[in-house]
PDB file of C-alpha atoms in Angstrom:
ATOM      1  CA  UNK A  18       0.000   0.000   0.000  1.00 69.00           C
ATOM      2  CA  UNK A  19       1.335   3.397  -0.857  1.00 94.00           C
ATOM      3  CA  UNK A  20       1.577   6.163   1.686  1.00 93.00           C
ATOM      4  CA  UNK A  21      -1.265   8.101   0.041  1.00 94.00           C
ATOM      5  CA  UNK A  22      -3.670   5.146  -0.110  1.00 94.00           C
ATOM      6  CA  UNK A  23      -2.804   4.235   3.476  1.00 95.00           C
ATOM      7  CA  UNK A  24      -3.558   7.787   4.584  1.00 96.00           C
ATOM      8  CA  UNK A  25      -6.853   7.812   2.640  1.00 96.00           C
ATOM      9  CA  UNK A  26      -7.882   4.516   4.226  1.00 95.00           C
ATOM     10  CA  UNK A  27      -7.097   5.789   7.727  1.00 96.00           C
ATOM     11  CA  UNK A  28      -8.998   9.023   7.105  1.00 97.00           C
ATOM     12  CA  UNK A  29     -12.017   7.127   5.759  1.00 97.00           C
ATOM     13  CA  UNK A  30     -12.074   4.784   8.741  1.00 98.00           C
ATOM     14  CA  UNK A  31     -11.761   7.695  11.151  1.00 98.00           C
ATOM     15  CA  UNK A  32     -14.698   9.434   9.466  1.00 98.00           C
ATOM     16  CA  UNK A  33     -16.716   6.221   9.651  1.00 98.00           C
ATOM     17  CA  UNK A  34     -15.853   5.884  13.347  1.00 98.00           C
ATOM     18  CA  UNK A  35     -17.042   9.440  14.039  1.00 98.00           C
ATOM     19  CA  UNK A  36     -20.293   8.856  12.098  1.00 98.00           C
ATOM     20  CA  UNK A  37     -20.912   5.596  13.957  1.00 98.00           C
ATOM     21  CA  UNK A  38     -20.235   7.179  17.341  1.00 98.00           C
ATOM     22  CA  UNK A  39     -22.521  10.108  16.539  1.00 98.00           C
ATOM     23  CA  UNK A  40     -25.300   7.710  15.535  1.00 97.00           C
ATOM     24  CA  UNK A  41     -24.883   5.673  18.711  1.00 97.00           C
ATOM     25  CA  UNK A  42     -25.007   8.842  20.803  1.00 97.00           C
ATOM     26  CA  UNK A  43     -28.526   9.557  19.508  1.00 97.00           C
ATOM     27  CA  UNK A  44     -29.866   6.461  21.277  1.00 97.00           C
ATOM     28  CA  UNK A  45     -32.198   7.033  24.198  1.00 96.00           C
ATOM     29  CA  UNK A  46     -31.360   5.805  27.676  1.00 96.00           C
ATOM     30  CA  UNK A  47     -34.228   3.306  27.403  1.00 97.00           C
ATOM     31  CA  UNK A  48     -32.827   1.867  24.157  1.00 96.00           C
ATOM     32  CA  UNK A  49     -29.400   1.575  25.725  1.00 97.00           C
ATOM     33  CA  UNK A  50     -30.811  -0.187  28.797  1.00 96.00           C
ATOM     34  CA  UNK A  51     -32.637  -2.632  26.488  1.00 97.00           C
ATOM     35  CA  UNK A  52     -29.308  -3.430  24.820  1.00 96.00           C
ATOM     36  CA  UNK A  53     -27.458  -3.561  28.160  1.00 96.00           C
ATOM     37  CA  UNK A  54     -25.190  -0.655  27.171  1.00 96.00           C
ATOM     38  CA  UNK A  55     -24.081   2.554  28.838  1.00 96.00           C
ATOM     39  CA  UNK A  56     -22.869   5.816  27.344  1.00 96.00           C
ATOM     40  CA  UNK A  57     -19.348   4.908  28.460  1.00 97.00           C
ATOM     41  CA  UNK A  58     -19.485   1.850  26.137  1.00 97.00           C
ATOM     42  CA  UNK A  59     -20.211   3.840  22.990  1.00 98.00           C
ATOM     43  CA  UNK A  60     -16.633   4.706  21.915  1.00 98.00           C
ATOM     44  CA  UNK A  61     -15.584   1.063  22.289  1.00 97.00           C
ATOM     45  CA  UNK A  62     -18.618  -0.192  20.374  1.00 97.00           C
ATOM     46  CA  UNK A  63     -18.034   2.299  17.550  1.00 98.00           C
ATOM     47  CA  UNK A  64     -14.346   1.373  17.398  1.00 98.00           C
ATOM     48  CA  UNK A  65     -15.115  -2.338  17.211  1.00 97.00           C
ATOM     49  CA  UNK A  66     -17.732  -1.752  14.510  1.00 97.00           C
ATOM     50  CA  UNK A  67     -15.246   0.086  12.295  1.00 97.00           C
ATOM     51  CA  UNK A  68     -11.870  -1.462  13.084  1.00 96.00           C
ATOM     52  CA  UNK A  69     -12.928  -4.906  14.267  1.00 95.00           C
ATOM     53  CA  UNK A  70     -11.756  -6.577  17.395  1.00 77.00           C
TER      54      UNK A  70
END
């Protein structure tokens, strides 16, 4: 992978992470309780959704 394509890929994944996190943050407390999640879990969940793991 070239430096430019690597940088583009990292930027795209970062943008996807931010979009995913923003979407998760719109959830209501009731929805989060139903899914057994807390607001503190959201960055980890967004990261796993985008980067795997």
